[in-house]
PDB file of C-alpha atoms and ligand atoms in Angstrom:
ATOM      1  CA  MET A 263     188.104  41.908  43.817  1.00 79.00           C
ATOM      2  CA  SER A 264     185.057  43.718  45.153  1.00 97.00           C
ATOM      3  CA  ILE A 265     183.702  47.139  46.042  1.00 98.00           C
ATOM      4  CA  VAL A 266     181.518  48.614  48.773  1.00 98.00           C
ATOM      5  CA  VAL A 267     179.294  51.579  47.928  1.00 98.00           C
ATOM      6  CA  VAL A 268     177.614  53.944  50.359  1.00 97.00           C
ATOM      7  CA  GLY A 269     175.153  56.490  49.025  1.00 96.00           C
ATOM      8  CA  SER A 270     171.566  57.544  48.616  1.00 96.00           C
ATOM      9  CA  ILE A 271     168.671  55.221  47.850  1.00 97.00           C
ATOM     10  CA  ALA A 272     165.813  57.323  46.617  1.00 98.00           C
ATOM     11  CA  LEU A 273     162.376  57.682  45.198  1.00 98.00           C
ATOM     12  CA  ASP A 274     162.864  60.243  42.419  1.00 98.00           C
ATOM     13  CA  SER A 275     160.287  62.394  40.656  1.00 98.00           C
ATOM     14  CA  VAL A 276     161.785  63.537  37.375  1.00 97.00           C
ATOM     15  CA  LYS A 277     160.559  65.599  34.425  1.00 96.00           C
ATOM     16  CA  THR A 278     162.387  65.686  31.084  1.00 94.00           C
ATOM     17  CA  PRO A 279     161.295  66.869  27.610  1.00 91.00           C
ATOM     18  CA  TYR A 280     160.311  63.212  26.968  1.00 89.00           C
ATOM     19  CA  GLY A 281     157.971  62.760  29.898  1.00 92.00           C
ATOM     20  CA  GLU A 282     157.616  62.555  33.613  1.00 95.00           C
ATOM     21  CA  LYS A 283     158.043  59.816  36.188  1.00 96.00           C
ATOM     22  CA  LYS A 284     156.989  60.068  39.833  1.00 98.00           C
ATOM     23  CA  GLU A 285     158.481  58.195  42.816  1.00 98.00           C
ATOM     24  CA  ALA A 286     160.714  55.995  40.650  1.00 98.00           C
ATOM     25  CA  LEU A 287     163.738  54.059  41.912  1.00 98.00           C
ATOM     26  CA  GLY A 288     166.791  56.266  42.126  1.00 98.00           C
ATOM     27  CA  GLY A 289     169.581  57.487  44.344  1.00 97.00           C
ATOM     28  CA  SER A 290     173.313  57.532  43.798  1.00 97.00           C
ATOM     29  CA  ALA A 291     173.982  54.118  45.370  1.00 97.00           C
ATOM     30  CA  LEU A 292     171.319  52.304  43.346  1.00 98.00           C
ATOM     31  CA  TYR A 293     172.562  53.669  40.019  1.00 98.00           C
ATOM     32  CA  PHE A 294     176.154  52.914  40.986  1.00 98.00           C
ATOM     33  CA  SER A 295     175.414  49.334  42.135  1.00 98.00           C
ATOM     34  CA  SER A 296     173.351  48.534  39.048  1.00 98.00           C
ATOM     35  CA  ALA A 297     176.226  49.599  36.777  1.00 98.00           C
ATOM     36  CA  ALA A 298     179.157  48.223  38.810  1.00 98.00           C
ATOM     37  CA  SER A 299     177.508  44.810  39.292  1.00 98.00           C
ATOM     38  CA  PHE A 300     178.353  43.947  35.668  1.00 98.00           C
ATOM     39  CA  PHE A 301     182.062  44.088  36.504  1.00 98.00           C
ATOM     40  CA  THR A 302     182.620  43.115  40.129  1.00 98.00           C
ATOM     41  CA  LYS A 303     181.000  41.973  43.389  1.00 98.00           C
ATOM     42  CA  VAL A 304     179.203  44.972  44.941  1.00 98.00           C
ATOM     43  CA  SER A 305     178.150  45.468  48.578  1.00 98.00           C
ATOM     44  CA  LEU A 306     175.553  48.192  49.047  1.00 98.00           C
ATOM     45  CA  VAL A 307     175.331  50.183  52.290  1.00 97.00           C
ATOM     46  CA  GLY A 308     172.479  52.644  52.753  1.00 97.00           C
ATOM     47  CA  VAL A 309     169.113  53.326  54.301  1.00 97.00           C
ATOM     48  CA  ILE A 310     165.534  53.063  53.104  1.00 98.00           C
ATOM     49  CA  GLY A 311     162.255  53.966  54.799  1.00 98.00           C
ATOM     50  CA  GLN A 312     159.376  51.604  55.556  1.00 98.00           C
ATOM     51  CA  ASP A 313     157.628  52.886  52.398  1.00 98.00           C
ATOM     52  CA  PHE A 314     160.358  51.649  50.024  1.00 98.00           C
ATOM     53  CA  PRO A 315     159.235  49.029  47.469  1.00 97.00           C
ATOM     54  CA  ARG A 316     161.976  46.533  48.386  1.00 95.00           C
ATOM     55  CA  GLY A 317     160.770  44.004  45.806  1.00 95.00           C
ATOM     56  CA  ASP A 318     161.695  46.472  43.028  1.00 95.00           C
ATOM     57  CA  ILE A 319     165.405  46.038  43.783  1.00 96.00           C
ATOM     58  CA  ALA A 320     165.306  42.226  43.784  1.00 96.00           C
ATOM     59  CA  PHE A 321     167.112  42.415  40.426  1.00 96.00           C
ATOM     60  CA  LEU A 322     170.230  43.669  42.270  1.00 97.00           C
ATOM     61  CA  ALA A 323     170.327  40.538  44.425  1.00 97.00           C
ATOM     62  CA  ARG A 324     169.986  38.452  41.249  1.00 96.00           C
ATOM     63  CA  ARG A 325     173.072  40.282  39.932  1.00 96.00           C
ATOM     64  CA  GLY A 326     174.984  39.210  43.035  1.00 97.00           C
ATOM     65  CA  VAL A 327     174.811  42.558  44.890  1.00 98.00           C
ATOM     66  CA  ASP A 328     175.186  42.021  48.649  1.00 97.00           C
ATOM     67  CA  LEU A 329     172.290  43.869  50.326  1.00 97.00           C
ATOM     68  CA  SER A 330     173.190  42.954  53.918  1.00 96.00           C
ATOM     69  CA  GLY A 331     174.203  46.609  54.515  1.00 96.00           C
ATOM     70  CA  LEU A 332     170.787  47.928  53.479  1.00 97.00           C
ATOM     71  CA  GLU A 333     169.081  49.235  56.610  1.00 97.00           C
ATOM     72  CA  THR A 334     165.338  49.846  56.892  1.00 97.00           C
ATOM     73  CA  ALA A 335     164.635  52.768  59.237  1.00 98.00           C
ATOM     74  CA  LYS A 336     161.411  54.093  60.692  1.00 97.00           C
ATOM     75  CA  GLY A 337     160.136  56.861  58.453  1.00 98.00           C
ATOM     76  CA  GLN A 338     160.073  57.812  54.787  1.00 98.00           C
ATOM     77  CA  THR A 339     162.663  57.031  52.115  1.00 98.00           C
ATOM     78  CA  PHE A 340     164.872  59.877  50.803  1.00 98.00           C
ATOM     79  CA  ARG A 341     163.121  61.780  48.012  1.00 98.00           C
ATOM     80  CA  TRP A 342     164.518  63.981  45.266  1.00 97.00           C
ATOM     81  CA  SER A 343     162.668  65.773  42.499  1.00 98.00           C
ATOM     82  CA  GLY A 344     164.129  67.595  39.550  1.00 97.00           C
ATOM     83  CA  SER A 345     163.787  68.485  35.891  1.00 97.00           C
ATOM     84  CA  TYR A 346     165.942  68.994  32.809  1.00 94.00           C
ATOM     85  CA  GLN A 347     165.696  71.514  30.023  1.00 86.00           C
ATOM     86  CA  GLY A 348     167.738  72.545  27.011  1.00 82.00           C
ATOM     87  CA  ASP A 349     170.956  70.535  26.699  1.00 76.00           C
ATOM     88  CA  MET A 350     169.883  68.321  29.650  1.00 84.00           C
ATOM     89  CA  ASN A 351     173.401  68.481  31.112  1.00 81.00           C
ATOM     90  CA  GLN A 352     172.338  69.971  34.430  1.00 84.00           C
ATOM     91  CA  ALA A 353     169.395  68.982  36.618  1.00 90.00           C
ATOM     92  CA  GLN A 354     167.269  71.669  38.234  1.00 93.00           C
ATOM     93  CA  THR A 355     166.558  70.426  41.747  1.00 94.00           C
ATOM     94  CA  HIS A 356     162.978  71.175  42.864  1.00 97.00           C
ATOM     95  CA  ASP A 357     162.959  69.389  46.185  1.00 97.00           C
ATOM     96  CA  THR A 358     165.302  67.335  48.387  1.00 95.00           C
ATOM     97  CA  ARG A 359     163.775  65.499  51.361  1.00 97.00           C
ATOM     98  CA  LEU A 360     166.442  63.745  53.384  1.00 95.00           C
ATOM     99  CA  ASN A 361     163.855  61.869  55.526  1.00 97.00           C
ATOM    100  CA  VAL A 362     165.565  58.709  56.918  1.00 97.00           C
ATOM    101  CA  PHE A 363     168.952  60.116  55.823  1.00 94.00           C
ATOM    102  CA  GLU A 364     168.721  62.778  58.522  1.00 94.00           C
ATOM    103  CA  GLN A 365     169.455  60.206  61.246  1.00 95.00           C
ATOM    104  CA  PHE A 366     171.517  57.789  59.151  1.00 95.00           C
ATOM    105  CA  HIS A 367     175.003  56.640  60.075  1.00 95.00           C
ATOM    106  CA  PRO A 368     176.504  53.963  57.814  1.00 93.00           C
ATOM    107  CA  LYS A 369     176.941  50.635  59.592  1.00 88.00           C
ATOM    108  CA  LEU A 370     179.700  48.533  58.128  1.00 94.00           C
ATOM    109  CA  GLY A 371     180.072  44.921  59.187  1.00 92.00           C
ATOM    110  CA  PRO A 372     183.450  43.151  59.566  1.00 94.00           C
ATOM    111  CA  ALA A 373     183.114  41.729  56.025  1.00 94.00           C
ATOM    112  CA  HIS A 374     182.536  45.225  54.559  1.00 96.00           C
ATOM    113  CA  ARG A 375     185.671  46.568  56.239  1.00 95.00           C
ATOM    114  CA  LYS A 376     187.878  44.100  54.351  1.00 94.00           C
ATOM    115  CA  ILE A 377     186.563  45.035  50.904  1.00 97.00           C
ATOM    116  CA  PRO A 378     189.474  46.536  48.940  1.00 97.00           C
ATOM    117  CA  HIS A 379     187.589  49.236  47.010  1.00 98.00           C
ATOM    118  CA  VAL A 380     185.170  51.856  48.274  1.00 98.00           C
ATOM    119  CA  PHE A 381     182.857  54.223  46.469  1.00 98.00           C
ATOM    120  CA  LEU A 382     181.432  57.152  48.401  1.00 98.00           C
ATOM    121  CA  ALA A 383     178.433  57.998  46.278  1.00 97.00           C
ATOM    122  CA  ASN A 384     176.642  61.280  46.672  1.00 93.00           C
ATOM    123  CA  ILE A 385     175.599  61.771  50.328  1.00 92.00           C
ATOM    124  CA  HIS A 386     176.543  64.253  53.036  1.00 94.00           C
ATOM    125  CA  PRO A 387     180.367  64.553  53.066  1.00 97.00           C
ATOM    126  CA  SER A 388     180.570  63.905  56.808  1.00 96.00           C
ATOM    127  CA  LEU A 389     178.817  60.534  56.300  1.00 94.00           C
ATOM    128  CA  GLN A 390     181.305  59.800  53.518  1.00 97.00           C
ATOM    129  CA  ARG A 391     184.120  60.430  56.011  1.00 97.00           C
ATOM    130  CA  GLU A 392     182.491  58.153  58.591  1.00 96.00           C
ATOM    131  CA  VAL A 393     182.751  55.358  56.042  1.00 97.00           C
ATOM    132  CA  ILE A 394     186.452  56.038  55.398  1.00 97.00           C
ATOM    133  CA  ALA A 395     187.077  55.983  59.151  1.00 96.00           C
ATOM    134  CA  GLU A 396     185.384  52.579  59.460  1.00 94.00           C
ATOM    135  CA  MET A 397     187.175  50.949  56.543  1.00 94.00           C
ATOM    136  CA  GLY A 398     190.486  49.112  56.948  1.00 86.00           C
ATOM    137  CA  THR A 399     193.063  50.211  54.394  1.00 91.00           C
ATOM    138  CA  PRO A 400     191.307  50.047  51.036  1.00 95.00           C
ATOM    139  CA  LYS A 401     193.316  49.993  47.810  1.00 96.00           C
ATOM    140  CA  ALA A 402     191.255  52.811  46.286  1.00 97.00           C
ATOM    141  CA  ILE A 403     188.602  55.238  47.518  1.00 98.00           C
ATOM    142  CA  GLY A 404     186.373  56.826  44.867  1.00 98.00           C
ATOM    143  CA  CYS A 405     184.062  59.724  45.683  1.00 98.00           C
ATOM    144  CA  ASP A 406     181.277  61.740  44.087  1.00 98.00           C
ATOM    145  CA  THR A 407     179.399  64.804  45.316  1.00 97.00           C
ATOM    146  CA  MET A 408     177.101  67.533  43.969  1.00 94.00           C
ATOM    147  CA  ASN A 409     176.503  71.286  43.943  1.00 93.00           C
ATOM    148  CA  PHE A 410     174.109  70.911  46.920  1.00 91.00           C
ATOM    149  CA  TRP A 411     176.987  69.818  49.213  1.00 95.00           C
ATOM    150  CA  ILE A 412     179.599  72.137  47.641  1.00 97.00           C
ATOM    151  CA  THR A 413     177.360  75.022  48.706  1.00 96.00           C
ATOM    152  CA  SER A 414     175.908  73.755  51.980  1.00 96.00           C
ATOM    153  CA  ALA A 415     178.797  71.695  53.458  1.00 97.00           C
ATOM    154  CA  ARG A 416     181.954  72.992  51.778  1.00 98.00           C
ATOM    155  CA  SER A 417     184.377  72.651  54.705  1.00 98.00           C
ATOM    156  CA  GLU A 418     183.139  69.100  55.471  1.00 98.00           C
ATOM    157  CA  LEU A 419     183.541  68.249  51.797  1.00 98.00           C
ATOM    158  CA  LEU A 420     187.120  69.554  51.690  1.00 98.00           C
ATOM    159  CA  LYS A 421     188.019  67.323  54.662  1.00 98.00           C
ATOM    160  CA  THR A 422     186.552  64.312  52.840  1.00 98.00           C
ATOM    161  CA  ILE A 423     188.228  65.087  49.515  1.00 98.00           C
ATOM    162  CA  ARG A 424     191.629  65.150  51.239  1.00 98.00           C
ATOM    163  CA  LEU A 425     191.253  61.400  51.941  1.00 98.00           C
ATOM    164  CA  VAL A 426     190.044  60.350  48.505  1.00 98.00           C
ATOM    165  CA  ASP A 427     192.040  58.699  45.672  1.00 98.00           C
ATOM    166  CA  ILE A 428     189.661  59.161  42.735  1.00 98.00           C
ATOM    167  CA  MET A 429     187.240  62.098  42.586  1.00 98.00           C
ATOM    168  CA  PHE A 430     184.275  62.296  40.180  1.00 98.00           C
ATOM    169  CA  LEU A 431     182.814  65.734  39.446  1.00 98.00           C
ATOM    170  CA  ASN A 432     180.955  67.337  36.567  1.00 96.00           C
ATOM    171  CA  ASP A 433     182.406  70.415  34.881  1.00 96.00           C
ATOM    172  CA  ALA A 434     180.117  72.839  36.742  1.00 95.00           C
ATOM    173  CA  GLU A 435     181.049  71.274  40.102  1.00 97.00           C
ATOM    174  CA  VAL A 436     184.766  71.428  39.237  1.00 98.00           C
ATOM    175  CA  ARG A 437     184.488  75.160  38.546  1.00 98.00           C
ATOM    176  CA  GLN A 438     182.333  75.766  41.631  1.00 97.00           C
ATOM    177  CA  LEU A 439     184.668  73.858  43.952  1.00 98.00           C
ATOM    178  CA  SER A 440     187.972  75.225  42.602  1.00 98.00           C
ATOM    179  CA  GLY A 441     186.909  78.807  41.826  1.00 97.00           C
ATOM    180  CA  GLU A 442     188.702  78.430  38.450  1.00 98.00           C
ATOM    181  CA  THR A 443     186.916  78.756  35.116  1.00 97.00           C
ATOM    182  CA  ASN A 444     189.591  77.015  33.022  1.00 98.00           C
ATOM    183  CA  LEU A 445     189.122  73.250  33.420  1.00 97.00           C
ATOM    184  CA  VAL A 446     192.830  72.380  33.261  1.00 97.00           C
ATOM    185  CA  ARG A 447     193.661  74.860  36.015  1.00 98.00           C
ATOM    186  CA  ALA A 448     190.573  73.755  37.953  1.00 98.00           C
ATOM    187  CA  ALA A 449     191.649  70.094  37.681  1.00 98.00           C
ATOM    188  CA  ALA A 450     195.120  70.925  38.995  1.00 98.00           C
ATOM    189  CA  ALA A 451     193.595  72.848  41.908  1.00 98.00           C
ATOM    190  CA  ILE A 452     191.329  69.926  42.841  1.00 98.00           C
ATOM    191  CA  ARG A 453     194.161  67.381  42.611  1.00 98.00           C
ATOM    192  CA  ARG A 454     196.099  69.598  45.036  1.00 98.00           C
ATOM    193  CA  MET A 455     193.173  69.149  47.471  1.00 98.00           C
ATOM    194  CA  GLY A 456     193.953  65.413  47.697  1.00 98.00           C
ATOM    195  CA  PRO A 457     192.719  63.097  44.923  1.00 98.00           C
ATOM    196  CA  LYS A 458     195.462  61.632  42.726  1.00 97.00           C
ATOM    197  CA  VAL A 459     192.938  60.970  39.974  1.00 98.00           C
ATOM    198  CA  LEU A 460     190.177  63.339  38.860  1.00 98.00           C
ATOM    199  CA  VAL A 461     187.382  62.454  36.434  1.00 98.00           C
ATOM    200  CA  ILE A 462     185.448  65.385  34.992  1.00 98.00           C
ATOM    201  CA  LYS A 463     182.077  64.414  33.516  1.00 97.00           C
ATOM    202  CA  LYS A 464     180.796  66.743  30.820  1.00 96.00           C
ATOM    203  CA  GLY A 465     177.421  65.192  29.928  1.00 93.00           C
ATOM    204  CA  GLU A 466     176.901  64.988  26.168  1.00 92.00           C
ATOM    205  CA  HIS A 467     180.452  66.354  25.687  1.00 94.00           C
ATOM    206  CA  GLY A 468     182.119  63.291  27.201  1.00 97.00           C
ATOM    207  CA  ALA A 469     184.577  63.030  30.061  1.00 98.00           C
ATOM    208  CA  MET A 470     188.172  63.909  30.970  1.00 98.00           C
ATOM    209  CA  LEU A 471     190.650  62.088  33.181  1.00 98.00           C
ATOM    210  CA  PHE A 472     193.502  63.834  34.996  1.00 98.00           C
ATOM    211  CA  SER A 473     196.142  61.660  36.686  1.00 98.00           C
ATOM    212  CA  LYS A 474     199.909  61.297  37.059  1.00 98.00           C
ATOM    213  CA  TYR A 475     199.849  59.695  33.583  1.00 98.00           C
ATOM    214  CA  GLY A 476     198.561  62.929  32.030  1.00 98.00           C
ATOM    215  CA  VAL A 477     195.218  63.825  30.492  1.00 98.00           C
ATOM    216  CA  PHE A 478     192.845  61.495  28.663  1.00 98.00           C
ATOM    217  CA  ALA A 479     189.556  62.558  27.089  1.00 97.00           C
ATOM    218  CA  ILE A 480     186.729  60.665  25.432  1.00 96.00           C
ATOM    219  CA  PRO A 481     183.477  61.776  23.827  1.00 96.00           C
ATOM    220  CA  ALA A 482     180.035  60.646  24.943  1.00 95.00           C
ATOM    221  CA  LEU A 483     178.241  58.286  22.596  1.00 94.00           C
ATOM    222  CA  PRO A 484     176.222  60.478  20.218  1.00 94.00           C
ATOM    223  CA  LEU A 485     172.615  59.517  21.042  1.00 92.00           C
ATOM    224  CA  GLU A 486     169.548  60.865  19.245  1.00 89.00           C
ATOM    225  CA  LYS A 487     167.395  60.758  22.348  1.00 85.00           C
ATOM    226  CA  VAL A 488     168.487  61.274  25.932  1.00 89.00           C
ATOM    227  CA  PHE A 489     165.335  60.307  27.828  1.00 91.00           C
ATOM    228  CA  ASP A 490     166.508  60.923  31.380  1.00 95.00           C
ATOM    229  CA  PRO A 491     170.049  61.946  32.393  1.00 95.00           C
ATOM    230  CA  THR A 492     169.364  61.228  36.093  1.00 97.00           C
ATOM    231  CA  GLY A 493     171.992  58.850  37.402  1.00 97.00           C
ATOM    232  CA  ALA A 494     174.300  59.250  34.399  1.00 97.00           C
ATOM    233  CA  GLY A 495     177.099  60.370  36.724  1.00 97.00           C
ATOM    234  CA  ASP A 496     176.546  57.479  39.130  1.00 98.00           C
ATOM    235  CA  SER A 497     176.341  54.874  36.395  1.00 98.00           C
ATOM    236  CA  PHE A 498     179.526  56.359  34.881  1.00 98.00           C
ATOM    237  CA  ALA A 499     181.215  55.953  38.261  1.00 98.00           C
ATOM    238  CA  GLY A 500     179.773  52.407  38.533  1.00 98.00           C
ATOM    239  CA  GLY A 501     181.276  51.356  35.206  1.00 98.00           C
ATOM    240  CA  PHE A 502     184.590  53.083  36.006  1.00 98.00           C
ATOM    241  CA  MET A 503     185.044  51.851  39.592  1.00 98.00           C
ATOM    242  CA  GLY A 504     183.513  48.420  38.865  1.00 98.00           C
ATOM    243  CA  TYR A 505     186.021  47.824  36.082  1.00 98.00           C
ATOM    244  CA  LEU A 506     188.897  49.170  38.198  1.00 98.00           C
ATOM    245  CA  ALA A 507     187.928  46.851  41.075  1.00 98.00           C
ATOM    246  CA  SER A 508     187.813  43.905  38.656  1.00 98.00           C
ATOM    247  CA  GLN A 509     191.430  44.621  37.682  1.00 97.00           C
ATOM    248  CA  GLY A 510     192.692  45.099  41.247  1.00 92.00           C
ATOM    249  CA  ARG A 511     195.358  47.635  40.286  1.00 95.00           C
ATOM    250  CA  ILE A 512     195.752  51.005  38.590  1.00 96.00           C
ATOM    251  CA  SER A 513     197.719  51.716  35.426  1.00 98.00           C
ATOM    252  CA  ASP A 514     197.405  54.180  32.554  1.00 98.00           C
ATOM    253  CA  ALA A 515     195.767  51.545  30.310  1.00 98.00           C
ATOM    254  CA  ILE A 516     193.357  50.399  33.054  1.00 98.00           C
ATOM    255  CA  LEU A 517     192.286  53.982  33.807  1.00 98.00           C
ATOM    256  CA  ARG A 518     191.643  54.624  30.104  1.00 98.00           C
ATOM    257  CA  ARG A 519     189.534  51.471  29.764  1.00 98.00           C
ATOM    258  CA  ALA A 520     187.685  52.426  32.964  1.00 98.00           C
ATOM    259  CA  MET A 521     186.800  55.763  31.301  1.00 98.00           C
ATOM    260  CA  VAL A 522     185.304  53.879  28.357  1.00 98.00           C
ATOM    261  CA  TYR A 523     183.316  51.481  30.579  1.00 98.00           C
ATOM    262  CA  GLY A 524     182.066  54.485  32.557  1.00 98.00           C
ATOM    263  CA  SER A 525     180.892  56.180  29.367  1.00 98.00           C
ATOM    264  CA  VAL A 526     179.303  52.947  28.119  1.00 98.00           C
ATOM    265  CA  MET A 527     177.247  52.527  31.310  1.00 98.00           C
ATOM    266  CA  ALA A 528     176.179  56.194  31.345  1.00 98.00           C
ATOM    267  CA  SER A 529     175.115  55.981  27.693  1.00 97.00           C
ATOM    268  CA  PHE A 530     172.783  53.056  28.464  1.00 98.00           C
ATOM    269  CA  ASN A 531     171.404  54.659  31.600  1.00 98.00           C
ATOM    270  CA  VAL A 532     170.111  57.773  29.828  1.00 97.00           C
ATOM    271  CA  GLU A 533     168.124  55.753  27.273  1.00 96.00           C
ATOM    272  CA  LYS A 534     165.200  55.191  29.675  1.00 96.00           C
ATOM    273  CA  PHE A 535     163.755  56.644  32.868  1.00 96.00           C
ATOM    274  CA  SER A 536     165.030  55.679  36.304  1.00 97.00           C
ATOM    275  CA  LEU A 537     166.905  52.343  36.445  1.00 98.00           C
ATOM    276  CA  ASP A 538     164.747  50.858  33.683  1.00 97.00           C
ATOM    277  CA  ARG A 539     167.566  50.429  31.142  1.00 97.00           C
ATOM    278  CA  LEU A 540     170.214  49.183  33.600  1.00 98.00           C
ATOM    279  CA  LYS A 541     167.695  46.616  34.896  1.00 97.00           C
ATOM    280  CA  THR A 542     167.357  44.833  31.562  1.00 97.00           C
ATOM    281  CA  LEU A 543     170.911  45.391  30.278  1.00 98.00           C
ATOM    282  CA  LYS A 544     173.041  42.401  29.210  1.00 98.00           C
ATOM    283  CA  LYS A 545     176.813  41.948  29.327  1.00 98.00           C
ATOM    284  CA  SER A 546     176.837  41.305  25.547  1.00 98.00           C
ATOM    285  CA  GLU A 547     175.338  44.786  24.968  1.00 98.00           C
ATOM    286  CA  ILE A 548     178.120  46.336  27.087  1.00 98.00           C
ATOM    287  CA  THR A 549     180.770  44.526  25.052  1.00 98.00           C
ATOM    288  CA  ALA A 550     179.186  45.666  21.772  1.00 98.00           C
ATOM    289  CA  ARG A 551     179.009  49.282  22.908  1.00 98.00           C
ATOM    290  CA  TYR A 552     182.622  49.222  24.119  1.00 98.00           C
ATOM    291  CA  LYS A 553     183.582  48.305  20.521  1.00 97.00           C
ATOM    292  CA  GLN A 554     181.381  51.151  19.250  1.00 97.00           C
ATOM    293  CA  PHE A 555     183.425  53.569  21.420  1.00 96.00           C
ATOM    294  CA  LYS A 556     186.660  52.190  19.957  1.00 96.00           C
ATOM    295  CA  GLU A 557     185.334  52.918  16.470  1.00 96.00           C
ATOM    296  CA  LEU A 558     184.090  56.362  17.517  1.00 95.00           C
ATOM    297  CA  THR A 559     187.578  57.421  18.597  1.00 94.00           C
ATOM    298  CA  ARG A 560     189.667  55.618  15.938  1.00 95.00           C
ATOM    299  CA  PHE A 561     192.012  57.685  13.780  1.00 93.00           C
ATOM    300  CA  GLU A 562     195.270  57.188  11.916  1.00 94.00           C
ATOM    301  CA  ALA A 563     198.675  58.063  13.380  1.00 88.00           C
TER     302      ALA A 563
HETATM  303  P1  AMP B 136     173.364  61.983  39.088  1.00 80.65           P
HETATM  304  O1  AMP B 136     172.329  62.326  38.042  1.00 80.65           O
HETATM  305  O2  AMP B 136     174.203  60.819  38.703  1.00 80.65           O
HETATM  306  O3  AMP B 136     174.171  63.142  39.526  1.00 80.65           O
HETATM  307  O4  AMP B 136     172.550  61.516  40.416  1.00 80.65           O
HETATM  308  C1  AMP B 136     171.159  61.478  40.486  1.00 80.65           C
HETATM  309  C2  AMP B 136     170.716  60.867  41.794  1.00 80.65           C
HETATM  310  O5  AMP B 136     171.219  61.608  42.907  1.00 80.65           O
HETATM  311  C3  AMP B 136     169.204  60.876  41.918  1.00 80.65           C
HETATM  312  O6  AMP B 136     168.707  59.565  41.761  1.00 80.65           O
HETATM  313  C4  AMP B 136     168.916  61.457  43.309  1.00 80.65           C
HETATM  314  O7  AMP B 136     168.072  60.644  44.077  1.00 80.65           O
HETATM  315  C5  AMP B 136     170.284  61.563  43.954  1.00 80.65           C
HETATM  316  N1  AMP B 136     170.408  62.801  44.733  1.00 80.65           N
HETATM  317  C6  AMP B 136     169.952  64.027  44.411  1.00 80.65           C
HETATM  318  N2  AMP B 136     170.255  64.926  45.383  1.00 80.65           N
HETATM  319  C7  AMP B 136     170.923  64.241  46.347  1.00 80.65           C
HETATM  320  C8  AMP B 136     171.520  64.600  47.604  1.00 80.65           C
HETATM  321  N3  AMP B 136     171.489  65.857  48.063  1.00 80.65           N
HETATM  322  N4  AMP B 136     172.143  63.627  48.311  1.00 80.65           N
HETATM  323  C9  AMP B 136     172.192  62.369  47.855  1.00 80.65           C
HETATM  324  N5  AMP B 136     171.665  61.964  46.679  1.00 80.65           N
HETATM  325  C10 AMP B 136     171.038  62.885  45.921  1.00 80.65           C
END
């Protein structure tokens, strides 16, 4: 089984209490692909500018990621800059430059349209809907978004969410989108908007899953140093959706394991800046950390 992801490909400038990195590889689709490629065949659809250091993503091709949907457009690559303070759970956005994304419309080839799983990483919700319209009848559509779109394109976002099976949001976004402060009530409100499954990411406090099977919650791996939380949400989604695609079906047990793989991938991602940790990661390290999660949550009946 395989998955197609459409999202941003960026040059990020990020400042955290541990340092600063300028114009580093980033963007929702790159984080997602790097994480999901450990579990399933990934096809990446997105746009870069002529200034993008294409050689720096050669590692994705070595991991089997299909880059035939990566378009190079005239102009500059999308840029985002932000910083983190305090508990590092929420990025402060300093600047968003859409650049080549302003004119971008995802182009899916016939092979992309047959792929059974889709992930709509963080981009404008109307572009996300264009992708859904172009796809055949995928088994599962996952979707992420952010406060920027909840504020600036709310009605477009609501139309997209209606068509989605699995929605990924952080706790602040869940409250912002639903207008509810209580997370259980907020989750119910968002599931009424369309998605059958809702994943709420809570940074260092772990993640919650709401589905027809009930509620499941896991902690985040307690880490002494979180170098750079950028992309934690996308690598979580990459682990989750990549594992789900590898199984080809949805059950309570599969969703729970997907939550653990999501948390595992996010925990690696935050250990270094940009994609640096996901670039060098090995499957054996993922397996070892999965076991660490089992131990972290073990208790007697
Ligand atoms: P995350 O930390 O997982 O929520 O996502 C971080 C990534 O989102 C960064 O690498 C940014 O390049 C990307 N990003 C930030 N703002 C936007 C936006 N408005 N649209 C698309 N991608 C964005």
